[in-house]
GROMACS .gro file of N, CA and C in nm:
model
  216
    1MET      N    1   6.622  13.040   2.390
    1MET     CA    2   6.534  13.060   2.460
    1MET      C    3   6.530  13.167   2.560
    2ILE      N    4   6.643  13.209   2.642
    2ILE     CA    5   6.630  13.305   2.745
    2ILE      C    6   6.653  13.468   2.658
    3THR      N    7   6.719  13.445   2.560
    3THR     CA    8   6.740  13.566   2.440
    3THR      C    9   6.567  13.602   2.414
    4TYR      N   10   6.507  13.501   2.359
    4TYR     CA   11   6.364  13.528   2.332
    4TYR      C   12   6.302  13.586   2.443
    5LEU      N   13   6.295  13.554   2.567
    5LEU     CA   14   6.223  13.594   2.680
    5LEU      C   15   6.261  13.750   2.725
    6LYS      N   16   6.426  13.749   2.734
    6LYS     CA   17   6.441  13.888   2.760
    6LYS      C   18   6.406  14.004   2.601
    7MET      N   19   6.394  13.949   2.506
    7MET     CA   20   6.365  14.011   2.403
    7MET      C   21   6.204  14.043   2.444
    8LYS      N   22   6.138  13.963   2.476
    8LYS     CA   23   5.955  13.970   2.496
    8LYS      C   24   5.934  14.089   2.591
    9LYS      N   25   6.038  14.045   2.710
    9LYS     CA   26   6.026  14.155   2.843
    9LYS      C   27   6.041  14.321   2.787
   10ASN      N   28   6.149  14.339   2.703
   10ASN     CA   29   6.189  14.418   2.684
   10ASN      C   30   6.066  14.517   2.549
   11GLU      N   31   5.976  14.428   2.498
   11GLU     CA   32   5.903  14.473   2.385
   11GLU      C   33   5.758  14.481   2.497
   12TRP      N   34   5.757  14.414   2.613
   12TRP     CA   35   5.643  14.450   2.690
   12TRP      C   36   5.673  14.605   2.768
   13LYS      N   37   5.781  14.627   2.804
   13LYS     CA   38   5.839  14.781   2.863
   13LYS      C   39   5.786  14.867   2.767
   14VAL      N   40   5.830  14.846   2.612
   14VAL     CA   41   5.834  14.926   2.534
   14VAL      C   42   5.662  14.956   2.520
   15LYS      N   43   5.586  14.851   2.465
   15LYS     CA   44   5.458  14.869   2.461
   15LYS      C   45   5.392  14.931   2.578
   16ALA      N   46   5.405  14.878   2.725
   16ALA     CA   47   5.368  14.982   2.820
   16ALA      C   48   5.390  15.147   2.827
   17MET      N   49   5.525  15.170   2.768
   17MET     CA   50   5.524  15.303   2.732
   17MET      C   51   5.460  15.372   2.656
   18VAL      N   52   5.459  15.322   2.542
   18VAL     CA   53   5.384  15.363   2.432
   18VAL      C   54   5.213  15.392   2.439
   19TYR      N   55   5.203  15.283   2.505
   19TYR     CA   56   5.045  15.259   2.540
   19TYR      C   57   4.984  15.418   2.660
   20GLY      N   58   5.123  15.399   2.734
   20GLY     CA   59   5.100  15.512   2.858
   20GLY      C   60   5.117  15.633   2.828
   21ALA      N   61   5.190  15.679   2.695
   21ALA     CA   62   5.188  15.767   2.632
   21ALA      C   63   5.049  15.802   2.562
   22ILE      N   64   5.015  15.702   2.498
   22ILE     CA   65   4.874  15.732   2.424
   22ILE      C   66   4.757  15.764   2.541
   23ALA      N   67   4.774  15.712   2.613
   23ALA     CA   68   4.652  15.729   2.721
   23ALA      C   69   4.664  15.874   2.788
   24ALA      N   70   4.782  15.931   2.797
   24ALA     CA   71   4.795  16.008   2.885
   24ALA      C   72   4.786  16.156   2.774
   25PHE      N   73   4.808  16.116   2.628
   25PHE     CA   74   4.768  16.227   2.540
   25PHE      C   75   4.617  16.229   2.529
   26ALA      N   76   4.535  16.118   2.532
   26ALA     CA   77   4.402  16.107   2.535
   26ALA      C   78   4.324  16.188   2.628
   27GLY      N   79   4.391  16.168   2.780
   27GLY     CA   80   4.370  16.208   2.865
   27GLY      C   81   4.331  16.352   2.850
   28SER      N   82   4.453  16.396   2.837
   28SER     CA   83   4.451  16.549   2.827
   28SER      C   84   4.377  16.619   2.731
   29ARG      N   85   4.325  16.559   2.660
   29ARG     CA   86   4.250  16.615   2.490
   29ARG      C   87   4.095  16.589   2.501
   30LYS      N   88   4.037  16.547   2.628
   30LYS     CA   89   3.890  16.519   2.623
   30LYS      C   90   3.833  16.615   2.605
   31ASP      N   91   3.862  16.729   2.611
   31ASP     CA   92   3.744  16.833   2.534
   31ASP      C   93   3.767  16.864   2.418
   32ILE      N   94   3.850  16.841   2.345
   32ILE     CA   95   3.875  16.812   2.187
   32ILE      C   96   3.774  16.708   2.160
   33ALA      N   97   3.800  16.603   2.231
   33ALA     CA   98   3.712  16.477   2.180
   33ALA      C   99   3.552  16.526   2.159
   34ARG      N  100   3.532  16.596   2.304
   34ARG     CA  101   3.395  16.637   2.325
   34ARG      C  102   3.361  16.729   2.233
   35LEU      N  103   3.427  16.824   2.180
   35LEU     CA  104   3.386  16.905   2.067
   35LEU      C  105   3.382  16.842   1.955
   36LEU      N  106   3.456  16.729   1.904
   36LEU     CA  107   3.416  16.657   1.817
   36LEU      C  108   3.321  16.597   1.779
   37GLN      N  109   3.256  16.565   1.915
   37GLN     CA  110   3.130  16.421   1.933
   37GLN      C  111   3.038  16.555   1.891
   38GLU      N  112   3.033  16.649   1.959
   38GLU     CA  113   2.912  16.793   1.943
   38GLU      C  114   2.922  16.806   1.779
   39MET      N  115   2.996  16.840   1.731
   39MET     CA  116   3.005  16.864   1.578
   39MET      C  117   2.944  16.754   1.511
   40TYR      N  118   3.005  16.645   1.513
   40TYR     CA  119   2.953  16.514   1.434
   40TYR      C  120   2.792  16.509   1.454
   41ALA      N  121   2.756  16.556   1.599
   41ALA     CA  122   2.630  16.521   1.581
   41ALA      C  123   2.533  16.642   1.541
   42ALA      N  124   2.605  16.755   1.522
   42ALA     CA  125   2.523  16.829   1.489
   42ALA      C  126   2.522  16.842   1.282
   43PHE      N  127   2.640  16.754   1.248
   43PHE     CA  128   2.642  16.801   1.090
   43PHE      C  129   2.601  16.599   1.054
   44LYS      N  130   2.541  16.563   1.103
   44LYS     CA  131   2.551  16.436   1.051
   44LYS      C  132   2.453  16.419   0.953
   45ASP      N  133   2.316  16.520   0.965
   45ASP     CA  134   2.217  16.485   0.850
   45ASP      C  135   2.178  16.635   0.758
   46VAL      N  136   2.327  16.678   0.742
   46VAL     CA  137   2.366  16.822   0.694
   46VAL      C  138   2.418  16.781   0.532
   47PRO      N  139   2.347  16.833   0.412
   47PRO     CA  140   2.382  16.807   0.286
   47PRO      C  141   2.538  16.840   0.271
   48ALA      N  142   2.607  16.834   0.154
   48ALA     CA  143   2.709  16.863   0.129
   48ALA      C  144   2.736  17.020   0.108
   49ASP      N  145   2.616  17.050   0.039
   49ASP     CA  146   2.642  17.192  -0.026
   49ASP      C  147   2.603  17.308   0.106
   50GLN      N  148   2.574  17.244   0.224
   50GLN     CA  149   2.531  17.324   0.333
   50GLN      C  150   2.637  17.337   0.440
   51LEU      N  151   2.707  17.222   0.428
   51LEU     CA  152   2.799  17.185   0.521
   51LEU      C  153   2.912  17.322   0.565
   52ARG      N  154   2.943  17.388   0.459
   52ARG     CA  155   3.018  17.447   0.494
   52ARG      C  156   2.970  17.580   0.582
   53LYS      N  157   2.869  17.658   0.553
   53LYS     CA  158   2.757  17.732   0.603
   53LYS      C  159   2.781  17.653   0.763
   54GLU      N  160   2.724  17.544   0.758
   54GLU     CA  161   2.677  17.479   0.880
   54GLU      C  162   2.804  17.471   0.999
   55PHE      N  163   2.899  17.446   0.947
   55PHE     CA  164   2.989  17.407   0.972
   55PHE      C  165   3.058  17.520   1.062
   56ILE      N  166   3.059  17.668   0.974
   56ILE     CA  167   3.086  17.748   1.057
   56ILE      C  168   3.011  17.843   1.185
   57ALA      N  169   2.897  17.825   1.127
   57ALA     CA  170   2.753  17.831   1.249
   57ALA      C  171   2.786  17.756   1.338
   58GLN      N  172   2.809  17.622   1.328
   58GLN     CA  173   2.820  17.552   1.475
   58GLN      C  174   2.917  17.581   1.541
   59LEU      N  175   3.024  17.606   1.494
   59LEU     CA  176   3.171  17.629   1.523
   59LEU      C  177   3.143  17.763   1.613
   60ALA      N  178   3.111  17.861   1.555
   60ALA     CA  179   3.070  17.997   1.632
   60ALA      C  180   3.005  17.963   1.760
   61GLU      N  181   2.914  17.878   1.741
   61GLU     CA  182   2.812  17.912   1.842
   61GLU      C  183   2.879  17.804   1.957
   62THR      N  184   2.946  17.698   1.964
   62THR     CA  185   3.026  17.639   2.030
   62THR      C  186   3.096  17.724   2.107
   63ILE      N  187   3.193  17.743   2.013
   63ILE     CA  188   3.325  17.840   2.090
   63ILE      C  189   3.233  17.970   2.204
   64HIS      N  190   3.115  18.035   2.162
   64HIS     CA  191   3.033  18.131   2.238
   64HIS      C  192   3.006  18.027   2.339
   65LYS      N  193   2.937  17.911   2.339
   65LYS     CA  194   2.934  17.854   2.461
   65LYS      C  195   3.032  17.819   2.580
   66GLU      N  196   3.124  17.810   2.499
   66GLU     CA  197   3.214  17.793   2.617
   66GLU      C  198   3.311  17.903   2.673
   67ASN      N  199   3.303  18.005   2.576
   67ASN     CA  200   3.378  18.118   2.628
   67ASN      C  201   3.272  18.183   2.756
   68ALA      N  202   3.145  18.171   2.727
   68ALA     CA  203   3.017  18.212   2.790
   68ALA      C  204   3.059  18.106   2.960
   69ALA      N  205   3.101  18.001   2.927
   69ALA     CA  206   3.118  17.892   3.063
   69ALA      C  207   3.248  17.925   3.124
   70GLU      N  208   3.342  17.997   3.051
   70GLU     CA  209   3.437  18.038   3.158
   70GLU      C  210   3.409  18.169   3.199
   71ASN      N  211   3.374  18.249   3.151
   71ASN     CA  212   3.361  18.376   3.236
   71ASN      C  213   3.264  18.381   3.330
   72ARG      N  214   3.230  18.275   3.372
   72ARG     CA  215   3.109  18.270   3.492
   72ARG      C  216   3.176  18.248   3.616
   0.00000   0.00000   0.00000
């Protein structure tokens, strides 16, 4: 029983470290998540044959907006 409790304690430590690393990674990638959300909203109604053209246009527009915001 003592061995089981020690094993569980170590398991919780490992889980805490892994979840902490995932949270730190996700926190540092908020800009990418926001970009993906904007891209999904722009493309959800686009037919497959026009998707490539629309994707390139929307990506260029988003990059232009972010560059303009950084230069202010």
